[in-house]
């Protein structure tokens, strides 16, 4: 039967971050007329990066934090200490304008961007594949539901996105950390080579490798190799690190098929019970408060794990009273994040005649080595963790409170001190029904929509894995030759602090236990696809953004084939 419905667009993509940018690129390059809706402010790549390359004396307040402003308008975002300050504040959400809610006694840190490009501008750029063991974990130990696809099915899509993204790293041939399509790795410091050699002899179960990061070491079309200026979170006008702004949105723009609308918060998706599809996307202009609606043949939700699920919950109807596409009742549940924090610090007196040049924007990485292939007998937790490392030399800043006076003190501060090698553990979080997000029944935002709210706690499994990461870090630092090995922090990170929130609209084969099928397509609504972190069925212990990219590209390919065959 011929379809005579007229649509404003072929596809609407909600969100312009890592997933949204990929959806825009793939759908426009396949010939679709695409509207991209972004709740954040407009931002021009390059010219909008106000703090990029700014010397300290040109940074407002010389880099000091305006405490009253942060406490009043950025009480949450300002806790992201590694990338929020006066050089990057324009990228971030204003908590006073756009708040959220938490259950009493259960803090949750929801870090959000508020510009075109979303968190792709401020992400950590660590880029790893999930392994076959990661995709089998739920089925093996019974936590969560089985993934509906295997590693072999997604592997070609990892390769596809990696060639466009540009990932520097080193092949290791590990089953628990499959290799990517790599550009050459970044050079190591002399101390790191020393540590690498000692670990191979004294801790052969440990692999020390280059961090795999979406930062170019070789030019790609329209993007330059990294020049090691350092503070990536301020923006990168050379496009050396992957962001929507530098990579996918320009590709979508080049097709002539993309319309990008910033300052556009999605209020709800309208479901047509007769067709069984989404008929319109209702939008509020954040500046004028004007309400409008757009129609399309398919809708891709890429508004972040929390943002997309919030939209589905706000789109409840007579057909779906508990949230759109939620006949299973699991929408908002099985939320995950990664625990993180310093697991150990080592002081080294090797290679004291060497130093480093520039600001290499990534450290090294120690892949998961616990419970690989089978449960370790001495492990009181399931699954595992990996370490991201940092190497630095003590300098005048680390000795800022050193006692002394005059020329002698100045000479002392000028001389570099011992090396410091730090291990930061990232542990997997099990999917649990009790960890969830929901809509507040008492609080609304400035548009009258219910606030997103969180009810999330770490389980004993995450706590025990964290303790083990601290214990093992001491073993590794001693094997590496540290003259002093210090334990890391004991307290758990605040849920959400990993900025890896996942789950809440998970995929699975069983429509009674999942929101999405293996193609990121809603079981209940065939023209709805969700490809941000909300689709994740388990979390692994590695950074997840590369997996979002691969699944998004795969879902776009499937959706367009379905459209062309008249099945949607």
Coordinates of C-alpha atoms in Angstrom, one line a residue:
X1 CA 0.0 0.0 0.0
X2 CA 1.4 3.4 -0.9
X3 CA 1.9 5.8 1.9
X4 CA 0.6 9.4 1.2
X5 CA 1.6 11.0 4.5
X6 CA 3.6 14.2 4.0
X7 CA 6.5 14.7 6.5
X8 CA 8.5 17.8 7.4
X9 CA 11.7 15.6 7.4
X10 CA 12.8 12.1 6.6
X11 CA 14.4 11.8 10.1
X12 CA 14.6 13.8 13.3
X13 CA 17.7 13.3 15.5
X14 CA 17.4 14.5 19.1
X15 CA 20.8 15.6 20.4
X16 CA 24.0 16.6 18.7
X17 CA 26.6 15.0 20.9
X18 CA 28.6 11.8 20.2
X19 CA 25.6 9.7 19.2
X20 CA 23.5 12.5 17.6
X21 CA 26.5 13.6 15.5
X22 CA 26.9 10.1 14.2
X23 CA 23.2 9.7 13.5
X24 CA 23.2 13.0 11.6
X25 CA 26.3 12.0 9.5
X26 CA 25.1 8.6 8.6
X27 CA 21.5 9.5 7.8
X28 CA 22.3 12.5 5.7
X29 CA 25.1 10.7 3.8
X30 CA 22.5 8.0 3.0
X31 CA 20.3 10.7 1.4
X32 CA 17.8 11.5 4.1
X33 CA 16.6 15.0 4.9
X34 CA 17.4 15.3 8.6
X35 CA 16.4 17.8 11.4
X36 CA 18.8 17.8 14.3
X37 CA 17.4 19.2 17.6
X38 CA 19.8 20.3 20.3
X39 CA 18.6 21.7 23.6
X40 CA 21.9 23.6 24.1
X41 CA 23.0 26.9 22.8
X42 CA 24.6 27.5 19.4
X43 CA 28.3 27.1 19.2
X44 CA 30.7 27.7 16.3
X45 CA 33.6 25.3 16.1
X46 CA 36.9 27.1 16.8
X47 CA 35.6 30.6 17.3
X48 CA 33.4 29.4 20.1
X49 CA 36.3 27.9 22.0
X50 CA 36.9 31.0 24.2
X51 CA 39.6 29.4 26.5
X52 CA 41.6 27.5 23.9
X53 CA 45.3 28.3 24.1
X54 CA 44.6 31.1 26.7
X55 CA 47.6 31.8 28.8
X56 CA 47.0 31.9 32.6
X57 CA 47.2 35.7 32.7
X58 CA 44.3 36.0 30.2
X59 CA 42.0 33.6 32.0
X60 CA 39.3 35.4 34.1
X61 CA 40.4 35.7 37.7
X62 CA 43.7 34.2 36.6
X63 CA 42.1 30.8 36.9
X64 CA 40.7 31.2 40.4
X65 CA 37.2 29.9 40.9
X66 CA 34.4 32.6 41.3
X67 CA 33.0 30.8 44.4
X68 CA 29.7 32.6 44.7
X69 CA 28.8 32.2 41.0
X70 CA 29.7 28.5 41.1
X71 CA 27.7 27.9 44.3
X72 CA 24.7 29.6 43.0
X73 CA 24.5 28.6 39.3
X74 CA 26.9 25.6 38.9
X75 CA 26.9 23.7 42.1
X76 CA 26.9 20.3 40.3
X77 CA 29.0 21.0 37.1
X78 CA 31.7 22.8 39.1
X79 CA 32.4 19.5 40.8
X80 CA 33.8 18.1 37.6
X81 CA 37.2 19.4 38.7
X82 CA 39.2 18.1 35.7
X83 CA 37.4 20.1 33.0
X84 CA 35.1 22.7 34.4
X85 CA 36.6 26.2 35.0
X86 CA 36.5 29.7 33.5
X87 CA 38.1 28.6 30.3
X88 CA 35.3 26.1 29.5
X89 CA 32.3 27.2 31.5
X90 CA 30.4 28.3 28.4
X91 CA 30.1 24.6 27.3
X92 CA 28.4 23.5 30.5
X93 CA 24.9 23.3 31.9
X94 CA 23.7 26.0 34.2
X95 CA 22.3 24.1 37.2
X96 CA 20.1 26.9 38.4
X97 CA 18.4 27.1 35.0
X98 CA 18.2 23.3 34.4
X99 CA 18.1 21.5 37.8
X100 CA 17.4 17.8 38.6
X101 CA 16.4 16.0 41.7
X102 CA 17.8 13.1 43.8
X103 CA 16.5 11.0 46.5
X104 CA 17.5 12.1 50.0
X105 CA 20.8 10.5 51.1
X106 CA 21.5 9.3 47.6
X107 CA 23.6 11.8 45.7
X108 CA 24.0 11.6 42.0
X109 CA 26.2 13.8 39.8
X110 CA 24.7 14.5 36.4
X111 CA 27.3 16.3 34.3
X112 CA 25.8 18.0 31.3
X113 CA 26.8 20.1 28.4
X114 CA 24.6 22.9 27.1
X115 CA 25.9 23.6 23.6
X116 CA 25.8 22.2 20.1
X117 CA 28.1 19.2 20.2
X118 CA 27.1 18.3 23.7
X119 CA 29.5 16.3 25.8
X120 CA 31.6 15.4 22.8
X121 CA 33.4 18.7 23.5
X122 CA 34.3 17.9 27.0
X123 CA 34.6 14.1 27.1
X124 CA 37.7 12.2 28.3
X125 CA 38.4 10.8 24.7
X126 CA 39.4 7.3 26.1
X127 CA 38.2 4.9 23.4
X128 CA 38.0 1.2 23.9
X129 CA 36.0 -1.7 22.3
X130 CA 33.9 -4.0 24.5
X131 CA 35.1 -7.6 24.3
X132 CA 33.3 -10.8 23.5
X133 CA 33.5 -11.6 27.3
X134 CA 31.8 -8.2 28.0
X135 CA 28.9 -9.1 25.6
X136 CA 28.5 -12.6 27.2
X137 CA 28.9 -11.4 30.9
X138 CA 25.1 -11.0 31.6
X139 CA 24.3 -14.4 30.2
X140 CA 27.1 -16.1 32.1
X141 CA 26.7 -14.7 35.6
X142 CA 22.9 -14.0 35.4
X143 CA 23.1 -10.2 36.2
X144 CA 21.0 -8.3 33.8
X145 CA 19.6 -9.8 30.6
X146 CA 21.7 -11.3 27.8
X147 CA 22.9 -8.9 25.1
X148 CA 21.0 -9.6 21.8
X149 CA 24.2 -9.4 19.7
X150 CA 27.7 -10.8 19.8
X151 CA 31.1 -9.1 19.5
X152 CA 31.5 -10.5 16.0
X153 CA 28.3 -8.8 14.9
X154 CA 29.4 -5.3 16.1
X155 CA 33.2 -5.7 15.3
X156 CA 32.8 -4.5 11.7
X157 CA 31.0 -1.4 12.9
X158 CA 33.7 -0.7 15.5
X159 CA 36.2 -0.7 12.5
X160 CA 33.9 1.5 10.5
X161 CA 33.7 4.3 13.0
X162 CA 37.3 4.0 14.2
X163 CA 38.6 4.8 10.7
X164 CA 36.6 8.0 10.7
X165 CA 37.2 9.0 14.3
X166 CA 41.0 8.5 14.3
X167 CA 42.2 6.5 17.4
X168 CA 45.8 6.5 18.6
X169 CA 46.9 3.3 20.4
X170 CA 48.9 0.1 20.3
X171 CA 47.8 -3.4 19.3
X172 CA 48.2 -5.9 22.1
X173 CA 46.2 -8.9 21.0
X174 CA 44.2 -9.2 24.2
X175 CA 40.9 -11.0 24.3
X176 CA 39.6 -8.8 27.1
X177 CA 40.5 -5.6 25.2
X178 CA 40.2 -6.1 21.4
X179 CA 42.4 -4.0 19.2
X180 CA 41.0 -1.1 17.2
X181 CA 42.0 0.4 13.9
X182 CA 44.9 2.4 15.3
X183 CA 46.9 5.4 14.3
X184 CA 50.4 5.4 15.7
X185 CA 50.6 5.6 19.5
X186 CA 51.8 8.7 21.3
X187 CA 55.5 8.5 22.6
X188 CA 56.1 7.4 26.1
X189 CA 58.2 9.0 28.8
X190 CA 61.4 7.4 29.8
X191 CA 60.0 6.3 33.2
X192 CA 57.1 4.6 31.5
X193 CA 59.4 2.5 29.4
X194 CA 61.3 1.6 32.6
X195 CA 58.0 0.6 34.4
X196 CA 56.9 -1.4 31.3
X197 CA 60.1 -3.4 31.3
X198 CA 59.9 -4.2 35.1
X199 CA 56.2 -5.2 34.9
X200 CA 57.0 -7.7 32.1
X201 CA 59.4 -9.4 34.4
X202 CA 57.8 -9.1 37.8
X203 CA 54.1 -8.9 37.1
X204 CA 53.6 -10.7 33.7
X205 CA 49.8 -10.8 34.2
X206 CA 49.8 -7.0 33.8
X207 CA 49.8 -5.3 30.4
X208 CA 50.9 -1.7 30.3
X209 CA 49.9 -0.1 27.0
X210 CA 49.2 3.3 25.5
X211 CA 45.8 4.7 26.3
X212 CA 43.6 4.4 23.3
X213 CA 42.2 7.8 22.7
X214 CA 40.3 9.6 20.0
X215 CA 43.1 12.1 19.4
X216 CA 44.9 12.2 16.1
X217 CA 48.6 11.4 15.8
X218 CA 48.2 11.5 12.0
X219 CA 46.3 14.0 9.9
X220 CA 42.8 13.1 8.6
X221 CA 40.8 15.2 6.0
X222 CA 40.0 18.5 7.6
X223 CA 41.7 17.6 10.9
X224 CA 45.3 17.9 12.1
X225 CA 47.4 15.7 14.3
X226 CA 47.6 16.8 18.0
X227 CA 50.1 19.5 18.7
X228 CA 50.2 18.6 22.5
X229 CA 48.9 21.9 23.8
X230 CA 47.2 20.0 26.6
X231 CA 43.9 21.3 27.9
X232 CA 41.5 19.5 25.4
X233 CA 38.4 20.3 27.4
X234 CA 38.7 24.0 26.3
X235 CA 37.9 22.9 22.7
X236 CA 40.2 22.1 19.8
X237 CA 40.0 24.3 16.7
X238 CA 42.4 21.9 14.8
X239 CA 39.9 19.1 15.3
X240 CA 42.7 16.9 16.7
X241 CA 40.4 15.2 19.1
X242 CA 37.1 13.7 18.0
X243 CA 34.0 15.8 18.6
X244 CA 30.7 16.3 16.8
X245 CA 31.8 19.8 16.1
X246 CA 35.0 18.8 14.4
X247 CA 34.0 15.6 12.7
X248 CA 30.4 14.3 12.3
X249 CA 28.4 17.5 12.1
X250 CA 30.7 19.0 9.4
X251 CA 30.3 15.8 7.4
X252 CA 26.5 16.0 7.8
X253 CA 26.6 19.7 6.8
X254 CA 28.6 18.9 3.7
X255 CA 25.7 16.8 2.4
X256 CA 23.3 19.7 2.3
X257 CA 20.7 17.4 3.9
X258 CA 21.0 18.6 7.6
X259 CA 19.0 21.3 9.4
X260 CA 20.3 22.0 12.8
X261 CA 18.1 23.7 15.4
X262 CA 19.8 24.7 18.7
X263 CA 17.9 26.0 21.8
X264 CA 15.3 23.3 21.1
X265 CA 14.3 21.2 24.0
X266 CA 12.0 18.2 23.1
X267 CA 8.9 18.3 25.2
X268 CA 7.4 14.9 24.1
X269 CA 7.0 12.5 21.2
X270 CA 3.4 12.2 20.0
X271 CA 2.4 8.6 19.4
X272 CA -0.3 7.7 16.8
X273 CA -2.2 4.6 18.0
X274 CA -3.6 4.0 14.5
X275 CA -0.3 3.8 12.7
X276 CA 1.6 2.5 15.8
X277 CA 4.3 5.2 15.1
X278 CA 5.6 8.5 16.4
X279 CA 3.7 11.1 14.4
X280 CA 5.2 14.4 15.7
X281 CA 8.1 15.7 17.9
X282 CA 7.0 18.5 20.1
X283 CA 9.6 21.1 20.8
X284 CA 10.0 24.2 23.0
X285 CA 12.4 27.0 22.0
X286 CA 14.4 27.7 25.1
X287 CA 14.8 31.4 24.4
X288 CA 11.4 32.4 23.2
X289 CA 9.4 29.6 25.0
X290 CA 7.5 29.1 21.6
X291 CA 6.1 25.7 21.2
X292 CA 6.2 23.9 17.8
X293 CA 6.1 20.4 16.4
X294 CA 7.8 18.6 13.5
X295 CA 7.1 15.3 11.7
X296 CA 9.4 12.7 10.2
X297 CA 9.4 9.1 9.1
X298 CA 11.8 8.0 11.8
X299 CA 13.1 9.5 15.0
X300 CA 16.5 8.9 16.6
X301 CA 16.8 9.7 20.3
X302 CA 20.5 10.6 21.0
X303 CA 19.9 13.0 23.9
X304 CA 22.1 11.1 26.4
X305 CA 21.1 8.3 28.7
X306 CA 19.1 10.5 31.0
X307 CA 17.8 12.9 28.4
X308 CA 16.4 10.3 26.0
X309 CA 14.7 8.3 28.8
X310 CA 13.3 11.5 30.2
X311 CA 11.7 12.3 26.8
X312 CA 10.2 8.8 26.6
X313 CA 8.8 9.1 30.1
X314 CA 7.4 12.6 29.3
X315 CA 5.7 11.0 26.2
X316 CA 3.3 8.8 28.2
X317 CA -0.1 8.4 26.5
X318 CA -3.2 6.2 26.8
X319 CA -1.4 3.6 24.7
X320 CA 1.7 3.8 26.9
X321 CA 0.7 5.2 30.3
X322 CA 4.1 4.5 31.9
X323 CA 6.2 6.0 29.2
X324 CA 6.5 5.7 25.4
X325 CA 7.6 2.2 24.2
X326 CA 7.5 1.0 27.8
X327 CA 5.2 -2.0 27.6
X328 CA 8.0 -4.0 29.4
X329 CA 8.0 -1.7 32.4
X330 CA 11.8 -1.5 32.6
X331 CA 12.1 2.1 31.3
X332 CA 14.4 4.1 33.6
X333 CA 15.7 1.0 35.4
X334 CA 19.0 -0.9 35.4
X335 CA 21.0 2.3 35.3
X336 CA 24.8 2.0 35.5
X337 CA 27.9 4.1 35.8
X338 CA 31.6 3.3 36.4
X339 CA 33.2 3.8 39.8
X340 CA 36.5 5.7 39.5
X341 CA 39.2 7.2 41.6
X342 CA 42.9 7.1 42.4
X343 CA 43.8 3.5 43.4
X344 CA 47.5 4.1 44.1
X345 CA 50.4 6.5 43.7
X346 CA 54.0 5.6 43.3
X347 CA 57.1 7.8 43.8
X348 CA 60.0 6.9 41.4
X349 CA 63.7 8.0 41.4
X350 CA 64.5 6.4 38.0
X351 CA 65.3 8.3 34.8
X352 CA 65.9 11.5 36.9
X353 CA 68.0 12.9 34.0
X354 CA 65.0 12.9 31.7
X355 CA 62.0 15.2 31.4
X356 CA 59.1 15.6 29.0
X357 CA 58.2 18.2 26.3
X358 CA 54.7 19.5 25.6
X359 CA 51.5 18.3 27.2
X360 CA 50.7 14.8 26.1
X361 CA 46.9 14.6 26.4
X362 CA 46.7 11.0 27.6
X363 CA 48.4 8.6 29.9
X364 CA 48.8 4.9 29.6
X365 CA 46.4 2.1 30.3
X366 CA 46.3 -1.2 32.2
X367 CA 43.5 -3.4 30.8
X368 CA 41.4 -5.6 33.0
X369 CA 43.4 -8.6 34.4
X370 CA 41.0 -9.8 37.1
X371 CA 38.3 -12.5 36.4
X372 CA 39.4 -12.8 32.8
X373 CA 38.0 -15.9 31.2
X374 CA 37.0 -17.3 34.6
X375 CA 36.4 -16.2 38.2
X376 CA 39.6 -15.7 40.2
X377 CA 39.6 -17.8 43.3
X378 CA 40.6 -14.8 45.5
X379 CA 38.2 -12.3 44.0
X380 CA 35.0 -11.5 46.0
X381 CA 33.5 -9.6 43.2
X382 CA 32.3 -10.3 39.6
X383 CA 33.8 -8.9 36.4
X384 CA 36.6 -6.4 36.6
X385 CA 38.3 -3.0 36.3
X386 CA 41.1 -1.3 34.4
X387 CA 43.5 1.5 35.3
X388 CA 44.1 4.8 33.5
X389 CA 47.5 6.1 34.5
X390 CA 49.1 9.6 34.8
X391 CA 52.8 10.3 34.9
X392 CA 54.2 13.6 36.1
X393 CA 57.2 15.1 37.7
X394 CA 57.2 17.1 40.9
X395 CA 57.7 20.7 40.2
X396 CA 57.3 24.2 41.8
X397 CA 53.5 23.8 41.8
X398 CA 53.6 20.5 43.8
X399 CA 56.1 22.1 46.2
X400 CA 54.0 25.3 46.5
X401 CA 53.9 25.2 50.3
X402 CA 57.6 24.2 50.8
X403 CA 59.2 26.1 53.6
X404 CA 62.2 28.3 52.7
X405 CA 63.2 31.8 51.8
X406 CA 65.0 33.8 49.0
X407 CA 67.3 32.5 46.3
X408 CA 67.8 29.2 48.0
X409 CA 64.1 28.4 47.9
X410 CA 63.7 29.6 44.3
X411 CA 66.6 27.4 43.2
X412 CA 65.0 24.4 45.0
X413 CA 61.6 25.0 43.4
X414 CA 63.2 25.2 39.9
X415 CA 64.6 21.7 40.1
X416 CA 62.2 18.9 39.1
X417 CA 61.6 16.4 41.9
X418 CA 60.8 12.7 41.7
X419 CA 58.5 11.1 39.2
X420 CA 54.9 10.3 40.2
X421 CA 53.0 7.4 38.6
X422 CA 49.3 7.2 39.4
X423 CA 46.8 4.5 38.8
X424 CA 43.1 5.4 38.5
X425 CA 40.7 2.4 38.6
X426 CA 37.5 2.3 36.6
X427 CA 35.3 -0.6 37.8
X428 CA 32.3 -2.2 36.1
X429 CA 28.9 -1.7 37.7
X430 CA 26.3 -4.5 37.6
X431 CA 22.9 -3.7 36.1
X432 CA 20.4 -3.7 39.0
X433 CA 16.7 -2.9 38.8
X434 CA 16.8 -0.7 41.9
X435 CA 19.2 1.8 40.3
X436 CA 17.0 4.0 38.3
X437 CA 15.9 7.4 37.1
X438 CA 12.4 8.7 37.1
X439 CA 10.3 11.9 36.8
X440 CA 9.7 13.9 39.9
X441 CA 6.1 14.2 40.9
X442 CA 6.7 17.4 42.9
X443 CA 9.3 19.5 40.9
X444 CA 9.1 20.9 37.4
X445 CA 11.6 22.9 35.3
X446 CA 11.3 26.3 33.8
X447 CA 9.1 24.9 31.0
X448 CA 6.8 23.1 33.3
X449 CA 8.1 19.6 32.6
X450 CA 8.9 17.2 35.5
X451 CA 12.5 17.1 36.7
X452 CA 14.6 14.1 36.0
X453 CA 15.3 12.4 39.4
X454 CA 17.7 9.6 40.5
X455 CA 17.7 6.8 42.9
X456 CA 21.1 5.1 42.7
X457 CA 23.5 3.3 45.0
X458 CA 26.7 1.2 44.6
X459 CA 26.3 -2.5 45.5
X460 CA 28.7 -4.6 47.4
X461 CA 30.1 -5.9 44.1
X462 CA 31.3 -2.4 43.1
X463 CA 32.6 -1.7 46.6
X464 CA 34.6 -4.9 46.7
X465 CA 36.0 -4.4 43.2
X466 CA 37.1 -0.9 44.2
X467 CA 38.9 -2.3 47.3
X468 CA 40.6 -4.9 45.1
X469 CA 41.8 -2.3 42.7
X470 CA 43.4 -0.4 45.5
X471 CA 45.1 -3.6 46.8
X472 CA 46.3 -4.7 43.3
X473 CA 47.6 -1.1 42.7
X474 CA 50.1 -1.6 45.5
X475 CA 51.3 -4.8 44.0
X476 CA 51.8 -3.2 40.6
X477 CA 53.6 -0.1 42.0
X478 CA 56.0 -2.3 43.9
X479 CA 56.7 -4.5 40.9
X480 CA 57.2 -1.3 38.9
X481 CA 60.0 -0.2 41.3
X482 CA 58.3 2.6 43.2
X483 CA 60.4 3.8 46.2
X484 CA 57.2 4.7 47.9
X485 CA 53.8 3.3 47.1
X486 CA 50.8 5.2 48.5
X487 CA 47.2 3.8 48.6
X488 CA 44.5 5.7 46.8
X489 CA 41.3 7.1 48.2
X490 CA 39.1 4.7 50.1
X491 CA 35.8 6.4 49.6
X492 CA 33.6 5.5 46.6
X493 CA 33.1 8.0 43.8
X494 CA 29.7 9.7 43.7
X495 CA 27.3 7.8 41.4
X496 CA 27.3 9.7 38.1
X497 CA 30.9 11.1 38.7
X498 CA 32.2 8.7 36.0
X499 CA 30.0 10.6 33.5
X500 CA 29.3 7.1 32.0
X501 CA 25.6 6.8 32.9
X502 CA 24.2 3.9 30.9
X503 CA 21.1 1.7 30.8
X504 CA 17.5 2.9 31.5
X505 CA 16.2 1.8 28.0
X506 CA 18.2 -1.4 27.5
X507 CA 18.2 -3.7 24.4
X508 CA 17.3 -7.4 24.5
X509 CA 15.6 -10.1 22.5
X510 CA 12.7 -10.4 24.9
X511 CA 10.2 -7.5 24.5
X512 CA 8.9 -8.3 28.0
X513 CA 12.2 -7.4 29.5
X514 CA 13.7 -4.7 27.3
X515 CA 12.8 -1.5 25.4
X516 CA 14.9 -2.0 22.3
X517 CA 15.7 -4.8 19.9
X518 CA 19.1 -5.7 18.6
X519 CA 18.9 -2.8 16.1
X520 CA 18.3 -0.1 18.7
X521 CA 14.7 0.0 17.5
X522 CA 11.9 0.2 20.0
X523 CA 10.0 -3.1 20.3
X524 CA 6.8 -1.2 20.6
X525 CA 7.3 1.7 18.1
X526 CA 9.0 0.7 14.8
X527 CA 10.0 4.3 13.7
X528 CA 11.8 5.0 17.0
X529 CA 15.5 4.3 17.5
X530 CA 17.6 5.1 20.7
X531 CA 21.3 5.0 20.3
X532 CA 22.9 6.8 23.2
X533 CA 24.0 5.1 26.4
X534 CA 20.5 4.3 27.4
X535 CA 20.5 1.2 25.2
X536 CA 23.4 -0.4 27.1
X537 CA 22.6 -3.8 28.7
X538 CA 25.8 -4.0 30.7
X539 CA 28.6 -1.6 31.3
X540 CA 32.0 -3.4 31.0
X541 CA 34.8 -1.5 32.7
X542 CA 36.0 0.4 29.7
X543 CA 34.8 3.8 28.5
X544 CA 31.7 3.3 26.5
X545 CA 31.5 6.1 23.9
X546 CA 33.1 4.1 21.0
X547 CA 30.3 1.5 21.5
X548 CA 27.7 4.2 21.2
X549 CA 29.2 5.3 17.9
X550 CA 29.4 1.8 16.5
X551 CA 25.8 0.9 17.5
X552 CA 24.5 4.3 16.1
X553 CA 26.1 3.7 12.7
X554 CA 24.7 0.2 12.6
X555 CA 21.2 1.4 13.6
X556 CA 21.3 4.1 10.9
X557 CA 22.2 1.5 8.3
X558 CA 19.4 -0.7 9.4
X559 CA 16.8 2.1 9.6
X560 CA 17.5 3.3 6.1
X561 CA 17.3 -0.2 4.7
X562 CA 14.0 -0.6 6.5
X563 CA 12.7 2.7 5.1
X564 CA 13.8 1.7 1.6
X565 CA 12.0 -1.6 1.8
X566 CA 8.9 0.1 3.1
X567 CA 8.9 -1.7 6.4
X568 CA 8.8 1.4 8.6

